[in-house]
Amino acid sequence: MIDFKDFYKRALENGLGRFEDEFRCILDTRFHQHYHGELSHWLEAIAALPAIAAQPIQFGDSISISSTKPIEPQSKDQLLDCLKLFHPWRKGPFNLFGIEIDTEWRSNLKWQRVLPHIQSLKNRKILDIGCGNAYYGWQMLAEQPRWVLGVDPSQKFMMQFLIMKRFANNYPIDYLPLRGEDLPARMAAFDTVFSMGVLYHRRSPFDHLEELKQCLVAGGELVLETLVIEGGQNHVLVPANRYAQMRNVWFIPSTTTLAGWLERVGFDEVKLVDISQTTTTEQRTTDWMRFHSLEDYLAPDNPHLTIEGYPAPLRATFVARNPR
């Protein structure tokens, strides 16, 4: 179905050739033996999309691709039907040949908070763990990196990526349907590693931080964005059951605690560069994500609390260095 040949080619070009056999084994175990029941149908829908001559990506709040000439209405309707097949669209926005994909998250707002505080991405090899549909990976391309690799286990989000890739195939970005913990150990291959919105989903935050560290070259930069709580050293929220209706939230530390965790696993130059309350301006229900969203997760009589009575989502971004 998917042979990942572009990934293997770029992995070889970027110093990961020694891990090819391991990647093939991992993808066989984690992906090829666990196809989503709709995967064949999804791939057929993408393969049947009309050939549209595309202009280079326009990078802005939205990742936008335009055509070089007018598109037939029938072709545009076919494209719209294909895009809607992959509801829900979580991260974005995107604009594909005039079709505005108004995603649940206005992810451009997070990117605007993160980008000014990180090292230049130019000519760097970048890994984005938990990338969703790779919206941030597309944004990273505006900074002229050598290569962007996104990993996320969601096969539906991978389809959203492949639609964009179909019309923007000449960009150095690849996608693997894997979890961060599936990756080969001790790759030490990437100049920048992003983990945004992942840490609180991991049962062992220290394992996750160690995995991130092992992906980085010596001197490489970690960009970590996650939920936090207000509080001092060693303050950590462990939800009893759900947090903001999410079952898979395990640990939400204070910023001081998280800085200590990063130092404990061996990072240095740890810096808190942003802390922001999540609002319904940034996360909300749209026509492209019709399920419940932030408004439904907050207490109806107190927006400072989740529906379970915990502090409402507060997100922090850290940068840290893997020592030489």
Short mmCIF file of C-alpha atoms in Angstrom, two decimals:
data_model
loop_
_atom_site.label_atom_id
_atom_site.label_comp_id
_atom_site.label_asym_id
_atom_site.label_seq_id
_atom_site.Cartn_x
_atom_site.Cartn_y
_atom_site.Cartn_z
CA MET A 1 0.00 0.00 0.00
CA ILE A 2 2.58 2.55 1.15
CA ASP A 3 6.24 1.75 0.58
CA PHE A 4 7.85 4.79 2.27
CA LYS A 5 10.49 4.88 -0.46
CA ASP A 6 10.91 8.66 -0.19
CA PHE A 7 11.54 8.29 3.53
CA TYR A 8 14.18 5.59 3.06
CA LYS A 9 15.93 7.66 0.40
CA ARG A 10 16.04 10.77 2.57
CA ALA A 11 16.96 8.77 5.67
CA LEU A 12 20.00 7.44 3.81
CA GLU A 13 20.93 10.95 2.66
CA ASN A 14 20.66 12.23 6.23
CA GLY A 15 22.75 9.68 8.08
CA LEU A 16 20.04 7.21 9.08
CA GLY A 17 20.90 4.48 6.60
CA ARG A 18 22.25 2.27 9.38
CA PHE A 19 18.74 2.11 10.84
CA GLU A 20 16.97 1.09 7.61
CA ASP A 21 16.45 -2.55 8.59
CA GLU A 22 15.17 -1.50 12.00
CA PHE A 23 12.76 1.01 10.48
CA ARG A 24 11.45 -1.64 8.08
CA CYS A 25 10.88 -4.04 10.96
CA ILE A 26 9.17 -1.37 13.07
CA LEU A 27 6.88 -0.28 10.22
CA ASP A 28 5.98 -3.89 9.49
CA THR A 29 5.11 -4.52 13.14
CA ARG A 30 3.41 -1.23 13.97
CA PHE A 31 1.82 -0.30 10.62
CA HIS A 32 1.71 -2.96 7.90
CA GLN A 33 0.23 -5.53 10.29
CA HIS A 34 -2.31 -3.06 11.66
CA TYR A 35 -3.95 -1.30 8.71
CA HIS A 36 -7.01 0.78 9.53
CA GLY A 37 -10.12 -0.89 8.14
CA GLU A 38 -10.72 2.07 5.82
CA LEU A 39 -7.12 2.48 4.66
CA SER A 40 -7.60 0.93 1.20
CA HIS A 41 -10.65 3.13 0.60
CA TRP A 42 -8.78 6.22 1.79
CA LEU A 43 -5.78 5.59 -0.45
CA GLU A 44 -8.02 4.94 -3.44
CA ALA A 45 -9.78 8.26 -2.85
CA ILE A 46 -6.46 10.11 -2.75
CA ALA A 47 -5.13 8.28 -5.82
CA ALA A 48 -8.28 9.24 -7.74
CA LEU A 49 -7.85 12.96 -7.11
CA PRO A 50 -7.54 15.00 -10.29
CA ALA A 51 -4.14 16.09 -11.50
CA ILE A 52 -3.91 19.80 -10.68
CA ALA A 53 -0.85 21.84 -11.53
CA ALA A 54 0.11 23.50 -8.25
CA GLN A 55 2.10 26.59 -7.44
CA PRO A 56 4.68 26.52 -4.64
CA ILE A 57 3.30 26.53 -1.10
CA GLN A 58 2.38 29.92 0.30
CA PHE A 59 3.41 30.01 3.94
CA GLY A 60 1.30 32.12 6.27
CA ASP A 61 -1.19 31.44 9.03
CA SER A 62 -2.61 28.90 6.61
CA ILE A 63 -0.59 26.41 4.58
CA SER A 64 -1.89 27.34 1.14
CA ILE A 65 -1.53 25.68 -2.24
CA SER A 66 -2.93 27.39 -5.35
CA SER A 67 -3.31 26.16 -8.91
CA THR A 68 -1.53 27.54 -11.94
CA LYS A 69 -4.82 27.76 -13.86
CA PRO A 70 -8.57 27.64 -13.09
CA ILE A 71 -9.89 24.32 -11.76
CA GLU A 72 -12.95 22.64 -13.24
CA PRO A 73 -15.90 22.70 -10.79
CA GLN A 74 -16.17 18.90 -10.97
CA SER A 75 -12.52 18.54 -9.95
CA LYS A 76 -12.97 20.95 -7.05
CA ASP A 77 -16.05 19.06 -5.85
CA GLN A 78 -14.10 15.80 -5.98
CA LEU A 79 -11.30 17.36 -3.95
CA LEU A 80 -13.76 18.72 -1.38
CA ASP A 81 -15.40 15.31 -0.98
CA CYS A 82 -11.99 13.72 -0.45
CA LEU A 83 -10.99 16.29 2.16
CA LYS A 84 -14.25 15.79 4.05
CA LEU A 85 -13.63 12.04 4.07
CA PHE A 86 -10.86 12.65 6.60
CA HIS A 87 -12.91 14.51 9.22
CA PRO A 88 -11.95 15.51 11.89
CA TRP A 89 -9.26 18.01 10.91
CA ARG A 90 -7.54 18.95 14.17
CA LYS A 91 -4.45 21.00 13.25
CA GLY A 92 -4.29 23.76 10.66
CA PRO A 93 -5.55 25.85 8.96
CA PHE A 94 -4.97 24.83 5.36
CA ASN A 95 -6.14 26.26 2.06
CA LEU A 96 -6.09 23.83 -0.84
CA PHE A 97 -6.98 25.39 -4.19
CA GLY A 98 -9.37 27.84 -2.57
CA ILE A 99 -10.95 25.36 -0.15
CA GLU A 100 -10.50 26.76 3.36
CA ILE A 101 -9.97 24.01 5.94
CA ASP A 102 -10.90 25.69 9.22
CA THR A 103 -9.46 23.19 11.68
CA GLU A 104 -10.30 22.72 15.36
CA TRP A 105 -7.01 24.27 16.44
CA ARG A 106 -5.77 27.56 15.08
CA SER A 107 -2.31 26.03 15.20
CA ASN A 108 -0.77 29.13 13.65
CA LEU A 109 -1.19 30.83 17.05
CA LYS A 110 0.99 28.23 18.77
CA TRP A 111 3.56 28.43 15.97
CA GLN A 112 3.73 32.20 16.40
CA ARG A 113 4.45 31.68 20.09
CA VAL A 114 7.13 29.03 19.49
CA LEU A 115 9.08 30.17 16.43
CA PRO A 116 10.70 33.35 17.84
CA HIS A 117 12.32 31.40 20.69
CA ILE A 118 14.00 28.51 18.88
CA GLN A 119 17.24 28.21 16.99
CA SER A 120 17.11 28.79 13.24
CA LEU A 121 15.80 25.72 11.43
CA LYS A 122 17.73 26.47 8.25
CA ASN A 123 19.66 23.44 6.99
CA ARG A 124 18.69 21.44 10.09
CA LYS A 125 17.32 17.91 10.30
CA ILE A 126 14.06 18.09 12.25
CA LEU A 127 11.95 15.46 13.97
CA ASP A 128 8.37 16.28 15.02
CA ILE A 129 6.98 13.63 17.37
CA GLY A 130 3.19 13.46 17.64
CA CYS A 131 2.91 15.61 14.53
CA GLY A 132 -0.79 15.04 13.84
CA ASN A 133 -1.35 15.89 10.17
CA ALA A 134 2.07 17.61 10.02
CA TYR A 135 0.78 21.19 9.95
CA TYR A 136 3.80 22.32 11.95
CA GLY A 137 6.09 20.31 9.69
CA TRP A 138 4.78 22.22 6.69
CA GLN A 139 5.32 25.48 8.57
CA MET A 140 8.90 24.43 9.34
CA LEU A 141 9.60 24.19 5.61
CA ALA A 142 9.31 27.97 5.39
CA GLU A 143 12.52 28.13 7.44
CA GLN A 144 14.46 26.10 4.81
CA PRO A 145 15.41 23.01 6.82
CA ARG A 146 17.39 20.16 5.32
CA TRP A 147 14.68 17.62 6.20
CA VAL A 148 11.52 17.35 8.30
CA LEU A 149 10.32 13.98 9.57
CA GLY A 150 6.94 13.80 11.29
CA VAL A 151 5.79 10.76 13.26
CA ASP A 152 2.28 10.08 14.52
CA PRO A 153 0.39 6.79 14.83
CA SER A 154 -2.88 8.13 13.39
CA GLN A 155 -3.43 6.69 9.92
CA LYS A 156 -6.21 9.19 9.25
CA PHE A 157 -3.90 12.11 10.03
CA MET A 158 -1.36 10.54 7.68
CA MET A 159 -4.00 10.68 4.93
CA GLN A 160 -4.44 14.41 5.56
CA PHE A 161 -0.68 14.76 5.13
CA LEU A 162 -0.67 12.67 1.94
CA ILE A 163 -3.33 14.87 0.33
CA MET A 164 -1.09 17.90 0.80
CA LYS A 165 1.96 15.91 -0.28
CA ARG A 166 0.21 14.90 -3.50
CA PHE A 167 0.23 18.52 -4.61
CA ALA A 168 3.50 19.53 -2.91
CA ASN A 169 5.72 16.54 -3.56
CA ASN A 170 9.02 18.35 -4.00
CA TYR A 171 9.48 19.36 -0.38
CA PRO A 172 11.84 17.54 2.02
CA ILE A 173 9.18 16.30 4.42
CA ASP A 174 8.19 12.73 5.28
CA TYR A 175 5.72 11.05 7.61
CA LEU A 176 5.85 7.76 9.51
CA PRO A 177 2.70 6.33 11.18
CA LEU A 178 4.55 5.54 14.40
CA ARG A 179 4.67 6.59 18.03
CA GLY A 180 7.76 8.31 19.36
CA GLU A 181 8.53 5.28 21.51
CA ASP A 182 8.59 3.08 18.39
CA LEU A 183 11.63 4.84 16.91
CA PRO A 184 15.08 3.24 17.00
CA ALA A 185 16.98 3.98 20.20
CA ARG A 186 20.00 6.27 20.24
CA MET A 187 19.60 7.64 16.73
CA ALA A 188 21.46 10.85 17.64
CA ALA A 189 20.52 12.14 14.19
CA PHE A 190 18.35 15.26 14.46
CA ASP A 191 19.38 18.86 15.06
CA THR A 192 15.97 19.87 16.42
CA VAL A 193 13.32 17.64 17.98
CA PHE A 194 9.79 18.90 18.61
CA SER A 195 7.38 17.32 21.09
CA MET A 196 4.23 19.41 21.24
CA GLY A 197 1.16 18.09 23.02
CA VAL A 198 2.59 14.64 23.75
CA LEU A 199 4.19 14.52 27.21
CA TYR A 200 0.95 14.41 29.21
CA HIS A 201 -0.26 11.46 27.14
CA ARG A 202 2.71 9.33 28.20
CA ARG A 203 2.46 7.09 31.27
CA SER A 204 6.17 7.67 31.91
CA PRO A 205 7.21 11.26 31.21
CA PHE A 206 10.84 10.44 31.97
CA ASP A 207 10.88 7.73 29.31
CA HIS A 208 9.52 10.23 26.80
CA LEU A 209 12.12 12.87 27.66
CA GLU A 210 14.89 10.28 27.41
CA GLU A 211 13.60 9.15 24.00
CA LEU A 212 13.63 12.75 22.79
CA LYS A 213 17.18 13.19 24.03
CA GLN A 214 18.37 10.05 22.24
CA CYS A 215 17.02 11.38 18.94
CA LEU A 216 19.14 14.55 19.14
CA VAL A 217 22.69 15.12 17.97
CA ALA A 218 25.09 16.48 20.57
CA GLY A 219 24.29 20.17 20.91
CA GLY A 220 20.85 19.68 19.36
CA GLU A 221 17.76 21.53 20.55
CA LEU A 222 14.59 20.16 22.11
CA VAL A 223 11.36 22.13 21.73
CA LEU A 224 8.86 20.82 24.28
CA GLU A 225 5.29 22.12 24.51
CA THR A 226 2.88 20.59 27.00
CA LEU A 227 0.16 21.14 29.58
CA VAL A 228 1.31 22.55 32.92
CA ILE A 229 -0.24 23.67 36.18
CA GLU A 230 0.55 26.59 38.42
CA GLY A 231 2.65 25.65 41.41
CA GLY A 232 6.16 25.15 42.71
CA GLN A 233 8.82 22.47 42.76
CA ASN A 234 7.47 18.89 42.75
CA HIS A 235 3.89 19.99 42.10
CA VAL A 236 2.23 17.59 39.66
CA LEU A 237 -1.41 17.00 38.78
CA VAL A 238 -2.32 13.34 38.25
CA PRO A 239 -5.98 13.31 37.15
CA ALA A 240 -8.11 10.68 38.87
CA ASN A 241 -9.80 9.71 35.62
CA ARG A 242 -10.29 12.24 32.84
CA TYR A 243 -8.83 15.68 32.29
CA ALA A 244 -10.85 17.98 30.00
CA GLN A 245 -12.69 14.82 28.92
CA MET A 246 -9.43 13.15 27.84
CA ARG A 247 -8.83 9.70 29.34
CA ASN A 248 -5.16 9.49 28.41
CA VAL A 249 -3.73 12.34 30.50
CA TRP A 250 -1.33 11.09 33.14
CA PHE A 251 0.98 13.81 34.48
CA ILE A 252 0.65 17.61 34.32
CA PRO A 253 3.63 19.20 36.12
CA SER A 254 4.30 22.76 37.19
CA THR A 255 6.84 24.60 35.05
CA THR A 256 9.42 24.41 37.84
CA THR A 257 8.90 20.67 38.14
CA LEU A 258 9.16 20.14 34.39
CA ALA A 259 12.38 22.13 34.21
CA GLY A 260 13.75 19.82 36.89
CA TRP A 261 12.67 16.75 34.92
CA LEU A 262 14.50 18.01 31.84
CA GLU A 263 17.66 18.58 33.84
CA ARG A 264 17.31 15.19 35.53
CA VAL A 265 17.46 13.34 32.20
CA GLY A 266 20.50 15.36 31.15
CA PHE A 267 19.36 18.41 29.22
CA ASP A 268 21.00 21.76 29.90
CA GLU A 269 20.24 25.40 29.00
CA VAL A 270 16.61 24.69 29.95
CA LYS A 271 14.43 27.75 29.33
CA LEU A 272 10.71 28.40 29.73
CA VAL A 273 9.94 30.61 26.72
CA ASP A 274 6.15 30.80 26.69
CA ILE A 275 3.16 30.06 28.87
CA SER A 276 -0.37 30.58 27.55
CA GLN A 277 -3.91 29.81 28.61
CA THR A 278 -5.81 27.87 25.95
CA THR A 279 -8.90 29.77 24.83
CA THR A 280 -11.88 29.09 22.60
CA THR A 281 -10.34 31.46 20.08
CA GLU A 282 -7.57 28.91 19.56
CA GLN A 283 -9.49 25.63 20.00
CA ARG A 284 -13.11 25.28 18.94
CA THR A 285 -15.67 23.28 16.98
CA THR A 286 -15.81 24.04 13.25
CA ASP A 287 -17.37 22.55 10.12
CA TRP A 288 -14.14 20.58 9.70
CA MET A 289 -14.18 19.27 13.30
CA ARG A 290 -17.77 18.82 14.39
CA PHE A 291 -17.14 16.96 17.65
CA HIS A 292 -16.92 18.52 21.11
CA SER A 293 -14.08 20.95 21.71
CA LEU A 294 -12.69 23.18 24.46
CA GLU A 295 -15.97 24.94 25.25
CA ASP A 296 -17.50 21.57 26.12
CA TYR A 297 -14.53 20.56 28.28
CA LEU A 298 -14.72 23.55 30.64
CA ALA A 299 -17.03 23.94 33.62
CA PRO A 300 -20.13 25.80 32.38
CA ASP A 301 -20.12 28.16 35.38
CA ASN A 302 -16.34 28.68 35.62
CA PRO A 303 -14.09 28.79 32.52
CA HIS A 304 -11.02 28.60 34.76
CA LEU A 305 -11.83 24.96 35.55
CA THR A 306 -12.30 21.86 33.45
CA ILE A 307 -15.61 20.04 33.61
CA GLU A 308 -13.97 17.68 36.12
CA GLY A 309 -12.93 20.57 38.38
CA TYR A 310 -9.22 20.71 37.50
CA PRO A 311 -7.40 23.90 36.42
CA ALA A 312 -8.26 24.77 32.81
CA PRO A 313 -5.64 23.97 30.14
CA LEU A 314 -2.46 26.01 30.50
CA ARG A 315 0.31 25.30 28.01
CA ALA A 316 4.03 25.97 28.33
CA THR A 317 6.89 25.82 25.85
CA PHE A 318 10.43 24.94 26.89
CA VAL A 319 13.63 24.83 24.88
CA ALA A 320 16.61 22.81 26.06
CA ARG A 321 19.94 21.58 24.73
CA ASN A 322 21.34 18.09 24.49
CA PRO A 323 24.88 18.59 25.86
CA ARG A 324 27.88 17.91 23.66
#
